[in-house]
XYZ file of C-alpha atoms in Angstrom:
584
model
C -73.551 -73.050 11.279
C -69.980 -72.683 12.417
C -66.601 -71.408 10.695
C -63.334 -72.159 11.467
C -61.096 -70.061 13.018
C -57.872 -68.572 10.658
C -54.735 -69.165 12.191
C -53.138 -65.960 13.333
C -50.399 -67.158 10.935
C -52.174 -66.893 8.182
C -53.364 -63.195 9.295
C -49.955 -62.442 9.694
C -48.603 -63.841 6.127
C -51.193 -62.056 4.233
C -50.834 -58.021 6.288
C -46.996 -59.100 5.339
C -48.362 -59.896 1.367
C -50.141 -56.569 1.443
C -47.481 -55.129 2.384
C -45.080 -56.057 -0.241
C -47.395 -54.922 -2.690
C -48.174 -51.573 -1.573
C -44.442 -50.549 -1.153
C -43.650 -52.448 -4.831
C -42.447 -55.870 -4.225
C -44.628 -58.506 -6.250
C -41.992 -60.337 -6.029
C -42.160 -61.283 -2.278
C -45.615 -60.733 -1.944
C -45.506 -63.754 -4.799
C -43.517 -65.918 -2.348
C -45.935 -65.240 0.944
C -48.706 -65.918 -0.973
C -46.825 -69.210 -2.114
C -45.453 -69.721 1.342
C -49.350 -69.346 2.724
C -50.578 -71.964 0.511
C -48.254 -74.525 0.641
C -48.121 -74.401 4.572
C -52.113 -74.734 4.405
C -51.349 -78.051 2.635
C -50.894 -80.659 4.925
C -48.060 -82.543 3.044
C -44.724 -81.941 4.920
C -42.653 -81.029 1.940
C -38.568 -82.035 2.613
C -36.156 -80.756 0.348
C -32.804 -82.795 0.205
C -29.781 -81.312 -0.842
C -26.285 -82.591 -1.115
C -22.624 -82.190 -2.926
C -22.272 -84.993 -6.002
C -21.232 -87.928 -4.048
C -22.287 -87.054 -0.405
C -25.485 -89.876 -0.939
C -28.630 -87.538 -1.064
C -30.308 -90.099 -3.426
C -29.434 -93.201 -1.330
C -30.716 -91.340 1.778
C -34.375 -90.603 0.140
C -34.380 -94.452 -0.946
C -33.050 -95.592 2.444
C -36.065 -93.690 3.906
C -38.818 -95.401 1.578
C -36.887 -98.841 1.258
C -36.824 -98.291 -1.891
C -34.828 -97.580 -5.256
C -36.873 -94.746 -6.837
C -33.784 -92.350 -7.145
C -31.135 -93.154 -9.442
C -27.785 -93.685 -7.818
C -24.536 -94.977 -8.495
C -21.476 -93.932 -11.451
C -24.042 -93.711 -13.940
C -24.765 -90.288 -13.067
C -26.347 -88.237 -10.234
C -30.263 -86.622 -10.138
C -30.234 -84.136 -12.976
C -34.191 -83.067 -12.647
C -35.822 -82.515 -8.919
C -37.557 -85.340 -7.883
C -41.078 -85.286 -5.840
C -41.564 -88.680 -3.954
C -45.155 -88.956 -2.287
C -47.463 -91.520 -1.215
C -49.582 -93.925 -3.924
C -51.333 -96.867 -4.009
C -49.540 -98.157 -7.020
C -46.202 -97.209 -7.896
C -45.479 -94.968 -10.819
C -43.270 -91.974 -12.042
C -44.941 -88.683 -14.531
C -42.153 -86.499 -15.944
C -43.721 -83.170 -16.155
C -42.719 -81.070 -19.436
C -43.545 -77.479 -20.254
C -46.470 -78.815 -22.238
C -47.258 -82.519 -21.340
C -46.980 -85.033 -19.145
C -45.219 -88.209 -19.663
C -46.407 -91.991 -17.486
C -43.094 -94.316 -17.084
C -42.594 -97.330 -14.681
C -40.155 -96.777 -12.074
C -37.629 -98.709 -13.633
C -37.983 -96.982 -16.880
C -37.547 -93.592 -15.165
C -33.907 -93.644 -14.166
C -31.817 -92.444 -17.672
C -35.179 -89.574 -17.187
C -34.314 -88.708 -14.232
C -30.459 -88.626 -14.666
C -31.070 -85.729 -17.471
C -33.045 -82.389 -17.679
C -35.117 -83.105 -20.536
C -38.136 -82.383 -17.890
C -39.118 -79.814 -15.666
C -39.784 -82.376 -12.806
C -40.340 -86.123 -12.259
C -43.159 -87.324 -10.155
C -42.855 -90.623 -8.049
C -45.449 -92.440 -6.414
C -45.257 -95.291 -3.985
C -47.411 -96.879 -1.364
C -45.028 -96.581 1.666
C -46.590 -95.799 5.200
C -43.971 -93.528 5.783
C -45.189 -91.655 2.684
C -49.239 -91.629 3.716
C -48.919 -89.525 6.818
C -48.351 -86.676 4.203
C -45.023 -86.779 4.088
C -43.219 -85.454 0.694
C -39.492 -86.246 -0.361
C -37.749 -84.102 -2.892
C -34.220 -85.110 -4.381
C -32.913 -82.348 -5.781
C -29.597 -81.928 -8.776
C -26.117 -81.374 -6.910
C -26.005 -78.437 -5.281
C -23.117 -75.691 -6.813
C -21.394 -73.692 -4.708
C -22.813 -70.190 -4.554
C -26.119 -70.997 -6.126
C -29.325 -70.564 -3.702
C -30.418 -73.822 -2.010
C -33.584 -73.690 -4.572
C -31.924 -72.717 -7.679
C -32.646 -75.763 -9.333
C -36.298 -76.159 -7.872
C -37.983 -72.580 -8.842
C -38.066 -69.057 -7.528
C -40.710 -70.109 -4.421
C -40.242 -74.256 -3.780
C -43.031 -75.655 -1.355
C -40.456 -76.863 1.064
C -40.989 -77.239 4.910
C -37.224 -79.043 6.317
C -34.457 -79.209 4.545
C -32.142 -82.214 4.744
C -28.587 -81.924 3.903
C -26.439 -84.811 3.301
C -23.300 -84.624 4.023
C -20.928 -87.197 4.052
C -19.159 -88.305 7.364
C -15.427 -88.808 5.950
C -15.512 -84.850 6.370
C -16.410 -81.687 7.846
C -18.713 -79.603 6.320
C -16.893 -77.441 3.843
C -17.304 -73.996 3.460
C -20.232 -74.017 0.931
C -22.388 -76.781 2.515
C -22.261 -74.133 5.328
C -23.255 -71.203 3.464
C -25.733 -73.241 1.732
C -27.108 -74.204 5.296
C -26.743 -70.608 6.163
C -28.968 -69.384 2.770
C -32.153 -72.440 3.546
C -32.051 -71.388 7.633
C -33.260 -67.950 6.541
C -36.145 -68.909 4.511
C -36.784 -72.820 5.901
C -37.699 -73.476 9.835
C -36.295 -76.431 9.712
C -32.953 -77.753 8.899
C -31.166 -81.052 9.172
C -27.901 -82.387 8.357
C -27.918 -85.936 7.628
C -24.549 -87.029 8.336
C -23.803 -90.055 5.233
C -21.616 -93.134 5.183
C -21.162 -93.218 8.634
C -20.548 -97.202 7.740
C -17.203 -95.568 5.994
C -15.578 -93.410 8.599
C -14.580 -94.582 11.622
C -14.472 -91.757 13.196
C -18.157 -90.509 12.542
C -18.872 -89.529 16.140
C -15.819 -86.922 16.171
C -16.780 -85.655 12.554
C -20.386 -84.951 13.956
C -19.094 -83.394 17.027
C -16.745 -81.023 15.089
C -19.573 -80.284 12.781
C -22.373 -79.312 15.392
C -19.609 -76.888 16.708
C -19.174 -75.441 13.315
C -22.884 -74.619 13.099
C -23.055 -73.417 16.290
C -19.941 -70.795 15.704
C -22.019 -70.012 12.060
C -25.509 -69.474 14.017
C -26.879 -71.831 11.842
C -29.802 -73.601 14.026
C -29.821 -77.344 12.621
C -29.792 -80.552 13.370
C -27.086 -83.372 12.682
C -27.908 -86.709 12.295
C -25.739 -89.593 11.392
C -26.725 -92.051 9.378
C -25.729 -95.050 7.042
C -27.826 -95.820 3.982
C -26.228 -99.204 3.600
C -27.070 -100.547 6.958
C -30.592 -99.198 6.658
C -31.218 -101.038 3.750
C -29.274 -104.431 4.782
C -31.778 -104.111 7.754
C -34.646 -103.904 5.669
C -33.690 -106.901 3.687
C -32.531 -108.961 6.669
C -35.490 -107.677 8.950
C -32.608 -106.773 11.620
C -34.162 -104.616 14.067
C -30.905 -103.785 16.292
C -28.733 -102.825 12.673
C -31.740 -100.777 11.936
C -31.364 -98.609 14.977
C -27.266 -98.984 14.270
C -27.866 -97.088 10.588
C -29.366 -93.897 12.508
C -32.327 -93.628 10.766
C -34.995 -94.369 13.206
C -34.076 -90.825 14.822
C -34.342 -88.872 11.483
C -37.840 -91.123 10.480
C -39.240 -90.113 14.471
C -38.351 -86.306 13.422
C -39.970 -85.917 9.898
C -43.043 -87.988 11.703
C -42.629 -85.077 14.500
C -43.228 -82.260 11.517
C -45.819 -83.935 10.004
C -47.714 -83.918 12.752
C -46.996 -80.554 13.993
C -46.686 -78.846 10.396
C -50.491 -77.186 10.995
C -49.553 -75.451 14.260
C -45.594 -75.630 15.632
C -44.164 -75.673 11.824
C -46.690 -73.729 9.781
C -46.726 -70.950 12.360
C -42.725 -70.416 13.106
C -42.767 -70.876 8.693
C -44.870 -68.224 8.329
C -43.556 -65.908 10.915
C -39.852 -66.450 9.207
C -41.099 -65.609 5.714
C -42.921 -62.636 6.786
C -40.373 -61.226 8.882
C -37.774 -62.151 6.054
C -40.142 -60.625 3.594
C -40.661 -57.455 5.771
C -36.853 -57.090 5.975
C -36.185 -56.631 2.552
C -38.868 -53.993 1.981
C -37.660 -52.123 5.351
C -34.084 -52.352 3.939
C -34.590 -49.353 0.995
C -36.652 -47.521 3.265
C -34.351 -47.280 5.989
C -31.704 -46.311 2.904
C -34.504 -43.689 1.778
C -34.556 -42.308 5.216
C -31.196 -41.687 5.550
C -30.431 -40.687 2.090
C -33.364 -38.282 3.030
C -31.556 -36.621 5.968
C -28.738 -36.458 3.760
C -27.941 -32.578 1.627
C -30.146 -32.458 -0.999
C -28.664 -31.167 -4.451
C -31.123 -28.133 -4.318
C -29.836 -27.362 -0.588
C -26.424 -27.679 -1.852
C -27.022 -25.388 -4.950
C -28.258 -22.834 -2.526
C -25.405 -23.019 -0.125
C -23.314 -22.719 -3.430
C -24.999 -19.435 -4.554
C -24.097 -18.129 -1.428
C -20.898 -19.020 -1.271
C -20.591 -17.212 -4.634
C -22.634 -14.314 -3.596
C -19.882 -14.285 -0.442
C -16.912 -14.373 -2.717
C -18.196 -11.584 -5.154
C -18.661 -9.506 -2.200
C -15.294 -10.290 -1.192
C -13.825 -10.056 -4.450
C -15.058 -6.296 -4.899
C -12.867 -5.230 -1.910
C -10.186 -6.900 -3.288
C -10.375 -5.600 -6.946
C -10.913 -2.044 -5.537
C -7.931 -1.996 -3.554
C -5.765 -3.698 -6.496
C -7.081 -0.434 -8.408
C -6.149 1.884 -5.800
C -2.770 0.584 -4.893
C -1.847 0.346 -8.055
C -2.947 3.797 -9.232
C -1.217 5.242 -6.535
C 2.012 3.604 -7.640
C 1.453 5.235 -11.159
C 1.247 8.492 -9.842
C 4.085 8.330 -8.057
C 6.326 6.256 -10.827
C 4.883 8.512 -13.684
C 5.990 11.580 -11.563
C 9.487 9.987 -10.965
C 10.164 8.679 -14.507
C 9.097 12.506 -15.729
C 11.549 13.824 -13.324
C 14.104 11.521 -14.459
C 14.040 12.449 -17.884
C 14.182 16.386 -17.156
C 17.069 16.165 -14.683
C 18.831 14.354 -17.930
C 17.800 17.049 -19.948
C 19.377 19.701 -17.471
C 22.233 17.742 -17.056
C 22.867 17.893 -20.622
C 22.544 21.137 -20.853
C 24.657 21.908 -18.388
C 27.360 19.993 -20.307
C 26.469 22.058 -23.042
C 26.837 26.099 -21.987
C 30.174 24.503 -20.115
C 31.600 25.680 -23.842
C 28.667 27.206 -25.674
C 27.967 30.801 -25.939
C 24.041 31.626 -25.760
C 24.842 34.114 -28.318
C 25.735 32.172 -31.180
C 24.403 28.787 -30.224
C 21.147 29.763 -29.042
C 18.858 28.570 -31.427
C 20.493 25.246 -32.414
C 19.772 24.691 -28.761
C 16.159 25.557 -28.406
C 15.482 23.330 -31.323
C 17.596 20.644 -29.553
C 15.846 21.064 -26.341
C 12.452 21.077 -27.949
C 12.765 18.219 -29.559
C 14.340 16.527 -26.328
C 10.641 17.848 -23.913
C 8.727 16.255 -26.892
C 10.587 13.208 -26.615
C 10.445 12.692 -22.690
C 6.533 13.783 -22.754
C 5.831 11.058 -25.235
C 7.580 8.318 -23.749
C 6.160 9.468 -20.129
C 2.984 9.169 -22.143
C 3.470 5.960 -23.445
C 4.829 4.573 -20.001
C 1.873 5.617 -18.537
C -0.728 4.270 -20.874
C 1.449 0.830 -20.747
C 0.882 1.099 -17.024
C -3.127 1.773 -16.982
C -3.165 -1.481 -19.767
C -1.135 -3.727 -17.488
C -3.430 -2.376 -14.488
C -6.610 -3.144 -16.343
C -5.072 -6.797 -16.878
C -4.613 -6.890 -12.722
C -7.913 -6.081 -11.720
C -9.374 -8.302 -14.772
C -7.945 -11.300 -13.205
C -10.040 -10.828 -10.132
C -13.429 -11.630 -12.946
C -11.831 -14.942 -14.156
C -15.303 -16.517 -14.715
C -15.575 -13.574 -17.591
C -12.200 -14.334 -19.512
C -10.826 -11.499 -21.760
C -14.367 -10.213 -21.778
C -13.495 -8.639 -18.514
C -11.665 -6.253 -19.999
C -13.058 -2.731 -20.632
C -13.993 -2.152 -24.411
C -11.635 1.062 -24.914
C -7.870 1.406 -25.406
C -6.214 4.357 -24.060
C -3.568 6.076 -26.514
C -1.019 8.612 -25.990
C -2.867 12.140 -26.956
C -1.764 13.815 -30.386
C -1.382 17.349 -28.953
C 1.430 17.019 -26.970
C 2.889 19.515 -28.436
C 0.874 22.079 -26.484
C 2.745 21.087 -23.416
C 6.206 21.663 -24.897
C 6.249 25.962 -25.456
C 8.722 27.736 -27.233
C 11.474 29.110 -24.938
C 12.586 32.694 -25.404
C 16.332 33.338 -25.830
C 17.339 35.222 -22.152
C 18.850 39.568 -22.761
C 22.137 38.533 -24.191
C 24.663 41.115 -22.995
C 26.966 42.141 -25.972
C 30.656 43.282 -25.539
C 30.659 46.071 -28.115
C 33.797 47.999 -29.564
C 33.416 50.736 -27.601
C 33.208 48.944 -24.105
C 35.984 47.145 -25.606
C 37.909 50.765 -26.110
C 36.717 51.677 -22.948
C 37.978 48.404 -20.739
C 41.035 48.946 -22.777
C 41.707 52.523 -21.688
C 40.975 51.477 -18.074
C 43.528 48.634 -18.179
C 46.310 50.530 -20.011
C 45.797 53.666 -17.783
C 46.705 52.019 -14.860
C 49.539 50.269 -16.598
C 50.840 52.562 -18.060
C 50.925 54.844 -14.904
C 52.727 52.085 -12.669
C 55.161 50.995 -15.179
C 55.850 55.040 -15.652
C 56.432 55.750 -12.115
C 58.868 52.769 -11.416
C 60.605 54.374 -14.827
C 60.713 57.824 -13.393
C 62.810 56.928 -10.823
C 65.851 56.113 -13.434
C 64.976 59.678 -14.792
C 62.942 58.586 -17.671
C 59.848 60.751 -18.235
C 56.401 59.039 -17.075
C 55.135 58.000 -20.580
C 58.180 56.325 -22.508
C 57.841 53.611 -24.878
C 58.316 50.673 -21.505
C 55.270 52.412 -19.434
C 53.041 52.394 -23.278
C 54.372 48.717 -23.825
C 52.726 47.878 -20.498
C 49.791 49.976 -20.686
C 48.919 48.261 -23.686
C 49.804 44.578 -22.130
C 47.490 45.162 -19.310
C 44.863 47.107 -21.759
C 44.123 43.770 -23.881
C 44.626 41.523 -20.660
C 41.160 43.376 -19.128
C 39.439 43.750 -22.367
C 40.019 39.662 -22.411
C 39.016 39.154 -18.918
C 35.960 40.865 -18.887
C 34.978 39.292 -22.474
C 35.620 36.056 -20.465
C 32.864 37.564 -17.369
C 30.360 38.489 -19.955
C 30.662 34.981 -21.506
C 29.653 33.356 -17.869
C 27.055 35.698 -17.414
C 25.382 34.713 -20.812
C 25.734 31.152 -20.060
C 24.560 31.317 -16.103
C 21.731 33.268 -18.113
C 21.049 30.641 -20.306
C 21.314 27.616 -17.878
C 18.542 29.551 -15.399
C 16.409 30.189 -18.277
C 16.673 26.593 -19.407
C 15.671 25.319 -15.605
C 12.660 27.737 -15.717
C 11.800 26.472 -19.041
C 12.398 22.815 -18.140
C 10.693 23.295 -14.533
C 7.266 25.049 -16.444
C 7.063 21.637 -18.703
C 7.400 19.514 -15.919
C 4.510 21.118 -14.258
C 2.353 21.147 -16.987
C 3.063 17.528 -18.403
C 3.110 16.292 -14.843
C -0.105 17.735 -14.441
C -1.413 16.385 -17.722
C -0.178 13.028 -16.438
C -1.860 12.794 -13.420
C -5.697 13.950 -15.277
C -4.919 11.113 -17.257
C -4.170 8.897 -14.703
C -7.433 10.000 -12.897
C -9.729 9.515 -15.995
C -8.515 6.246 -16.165
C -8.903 5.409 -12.315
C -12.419 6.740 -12.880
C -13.218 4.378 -15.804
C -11.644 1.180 -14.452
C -13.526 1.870 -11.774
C -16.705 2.430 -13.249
C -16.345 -0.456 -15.916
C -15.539 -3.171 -13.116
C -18.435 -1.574 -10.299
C -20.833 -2.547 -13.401
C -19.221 -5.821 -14.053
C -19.292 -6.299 -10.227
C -23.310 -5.438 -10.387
C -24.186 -7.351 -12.882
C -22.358 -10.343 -11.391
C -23.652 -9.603 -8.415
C -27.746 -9.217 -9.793
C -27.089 -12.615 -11.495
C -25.961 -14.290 -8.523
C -28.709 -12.835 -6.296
C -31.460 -13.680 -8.541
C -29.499 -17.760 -8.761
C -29.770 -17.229 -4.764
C -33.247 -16.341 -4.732
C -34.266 -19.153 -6.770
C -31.623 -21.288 -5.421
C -33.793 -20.496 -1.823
C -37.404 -21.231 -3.484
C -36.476 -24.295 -4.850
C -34.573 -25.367 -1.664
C -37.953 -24.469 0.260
C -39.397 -26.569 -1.844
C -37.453 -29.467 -1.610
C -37.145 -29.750 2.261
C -41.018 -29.595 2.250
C -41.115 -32.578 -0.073
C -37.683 -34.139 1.805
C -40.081 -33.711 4.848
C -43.287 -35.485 3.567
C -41.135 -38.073 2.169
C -39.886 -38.721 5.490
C -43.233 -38.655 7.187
C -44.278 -41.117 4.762
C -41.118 -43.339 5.137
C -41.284 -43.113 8.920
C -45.046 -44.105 8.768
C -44.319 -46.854 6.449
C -41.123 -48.050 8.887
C -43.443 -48.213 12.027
C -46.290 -50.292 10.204
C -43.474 -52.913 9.141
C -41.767 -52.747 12.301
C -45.740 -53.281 14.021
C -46.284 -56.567 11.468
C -42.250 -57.423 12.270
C -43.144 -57.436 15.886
C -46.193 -59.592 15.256
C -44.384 -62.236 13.606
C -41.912 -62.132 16.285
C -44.325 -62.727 18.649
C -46.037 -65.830 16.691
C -42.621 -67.612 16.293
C -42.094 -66.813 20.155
C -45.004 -68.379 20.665
């Protein structure tokens, strides 16, 4: 008992059908299984297309020699058209649910409309009984696929375009030429009305150069329906051969012949390799999107930038917070000094005139009242200062908002009192009567003694009433100046005790300042070290599992690309094959 061999074609269609279903297309492997039966089936299946008016019905009944396609103004092919061999002539319009028997003459206004999925024709014609099966098709529309009108997978083995000869092809009989060379082995363009142009043979010429610049392998054939069919009539052998058709009868005999090995094999090496493309096409786009940063891998190098910038950011927050404390010190320092030295300079102004003696303690309260003063608003200043500091180093934590902020508010201390003591009125020399009687009786002696010599000499005696009058001149003159002395002297007093006094506050309120100033240094800096920590522990832990679940993914990125490299080399392998059997 012996088998018969399967053609390696059929092999190669059916690894390229397994194919599309393990990687998900049903779709194509639909069409390859499609594709693999209707190339087992001997019938040579031609598909004619065609613009309205470019004579793609004539040409199928110029073929036959006879009218079984409608043609004319009363309206092109509206359903496809199957036109096979039969003994007796006859058309079935298939429906979705029955099947309707006309005459041929009675099919016509049928096949002009789309009340029917299809309309069968059969007629005995010798041309027909080799196997060969025509198929007129509705006008094509530009940007449709050439088989929109016939079904997602058409049996269809050449296609036949018909193209009139009173022009080039336009733009979308080319891409429709274009769209049936990629599925369709064979592909001919039957050049119409070449009866109505003159110059045919140029129009050809110009249009085999066209396909040839579009890489669109096809065939053009001129030929004249009208001629044909006056032959037939007329039995003119010589017109016959004039209409072209002869050629284009010799070359559908040529793929009916050949359709089991030339045709079916380069058929089914296009389809698969066609097939194979489109499932290698996301894979390829897999494989690179693959290579590509995954969003785990980029979340990771995200945590670590963050991680980077926290660490950065802590430098830069500490040395806001040292700079600027530094500049307190020194500003607090300077604005206290500021406000003493007006102090002393006021009281300067004011023992220019005053006497210590009786003026003393309006002063002290004055002065008081004046240290209170510049301690408070040196106070205030400074706890402005540590606010507007906070604010500084806050806006280094602008993820946190105002909740970077410490929770306590500094306020200017209720004692400050303490740091203002009372001053002590400085030994207050008095000028009493008798040091008045005293520095009087020194003055006056001397006066009195002068003036009485210079008298003797005009023999007056040495005390007279001129050497008293200037005794007592020169008595009240000392007692005056010295009261003047003492006055100084209480005043120079007073201004030294004054710069002692003033000199003690500064130290102590300067001092006062500055612990302030260095509690608050110490908790900024402790409030923002924890913020920084806890930033810090958040970010590490994101980083950490940031890194697991990037592990993760480039393990899976990696199998994925194993399995999409595996998958790439088997298609390329069956792509190869196919190569090889349309080589062949």
């Amino acid at each position: 008992m012996s088998t018969v061999a399967t053609p390696m074609w059929v092999d190669i269609l059916d690894s390229a059908a397994q194919a599309c279903l393990v990687h998900g297309r049903t779709d194509l492997a639909t069409g390859l299984r499609a594709r693999r039966k209707q190339l087992l089936d001997p019938a040579l299946w031609v598909i004619v297309l065609g613009e309205p008016g470019q004579g793609k019905s004539q040409l199928i009944n110029a073929l036959i020699n006879a009218p079984v396609c409608p043609v004319g103004d009363a309206g092109t092919t509206g359903t496809p058209t199957v036109v096979r061999h039969a003994e007796q002539p006859g058309v079935t319009l298939v429906h979705r649910t029955a099947r309707t028997t006309l005459t041929v003459a009675e099919a016509a206004p049928h096949i002009r409309g789309r009340e029917a999925i299809r309309a069968e024709i059969g007629v005995p014609r010798a041309l027909l009984a080799g196997g060969l099966t025509l198929v007129d098709t509705p006008a094509a529309v530009p940007g449709e696929p050439w088989h929109a009108r016939l079904g997602a997978h058409p049996p269809a083995d050449t296609v036949v375009l018909a193209s009139a000869a009173t022009a080039e092809l336009t733009v979308a009989e080319l891409d429709l030429l274009r769209d049936a060379a990629a599925t369709v082995p064979n592909v001919v363009v039957a050049l119409t009305k070449t009866d109505l142009a003159t110059d045919w043979r140029a129009v050809a010429d110009r249009n085999r150069q066209r396909l040839a610049s579009a890489g669109i392998a096809a065939v053009v054939i001129p030929v004249s329906a009208v001629l044909r069919l006056h032959a037939a009539r007329t039995g003119d052998a010589v017109l016959n051969a004039e209409s072209g058709f002869p050629e284009l009868i010799v070359r559908l005999n040529r793929d009916v012949a050949g359709k089991p090995r030339e045709l079916a094999r380069s058929a089914a090496a296009q389809a698969s390799r066609a097939a194979l493309e489109q499932v290698a096409a996301p894979l390829r786009a897999r494989l690179t999107s693959a290579s590509a940063p995954s969003q785990a891998m980029a979340r990771l190098t995200e945590a670590q930038r963050a991680l980077d910038d926290v660490r950065r950011r802590h430098v830069r927050w500490q040395n806001t917070l040292n700079d600027d404390i530094s500049d307190l010190v020194s500003n607090i320092e300077y604005d206290l000094r500021d406000r003493t030295r007006q102090i002393l300079r006021r009281v300067d102004e004011t023992f220019e005139s005053a006497d210590p003696m009786t003026a003393w303690d309006e002063f002290a309260g004055w002065l008081d009242a004046e240290l209170k003063d510049a301690a408070e608003a040196n106070f205030g200043w400074l706890i402005a200062q540590c606010e507007w500091i906070s604010h500084r180093v806050a806006a280094h934590f602008g993820e946190y908002g105002p909740d970077a902020l410490p929770t306590w508010r500094m306020h200017v201390p209720d004692d400050l009192d303490r740091l203002v003591p009372a001053i002590e009125q400085p030994g207050v020399e008095k000028f009493t009567i008798t040091q008045k009687a005293l520095t009087g009786l020194r003055g006056s002696y001397g006066g009195i003694l002068m003036v009485g010599l210079a008298t003797s000499l005009a023999g007056m005696p040495l005390i007279n009433p001129v050497s008293v009058g200037a005794g007592a001149i020169l008595g009240g003159k000392t007692v005056h100046d010295e009261s003047k002395t003492l006055l100084k002297r209480r005043q120079s007093a007073a201004r030294t005790r004054t710069q002692r006094h003033v000199d003690d506050f500064f130290l102590l309120v300067s001092k006062e300042a500055k612990d302030t100033v260095r509690q608050a240094h110490r908790l900024l800096r402790d409030h923002f070290i924890d913020l920084t920590d806890r930033l810090q522990d958040a970010i590490v832990h994101s980083v950490r599992t940031a890194k697991l679940a990037a592990d993760a993914d480039v393990a899976e990125t990696e199998r994925r690309q194993r399995e999409i490299e595996i998958s790439l080399r088997e298609l390329a392998g069956l792509y190869r094959q196919a190569q090889q059997l349309q080589a062949a």
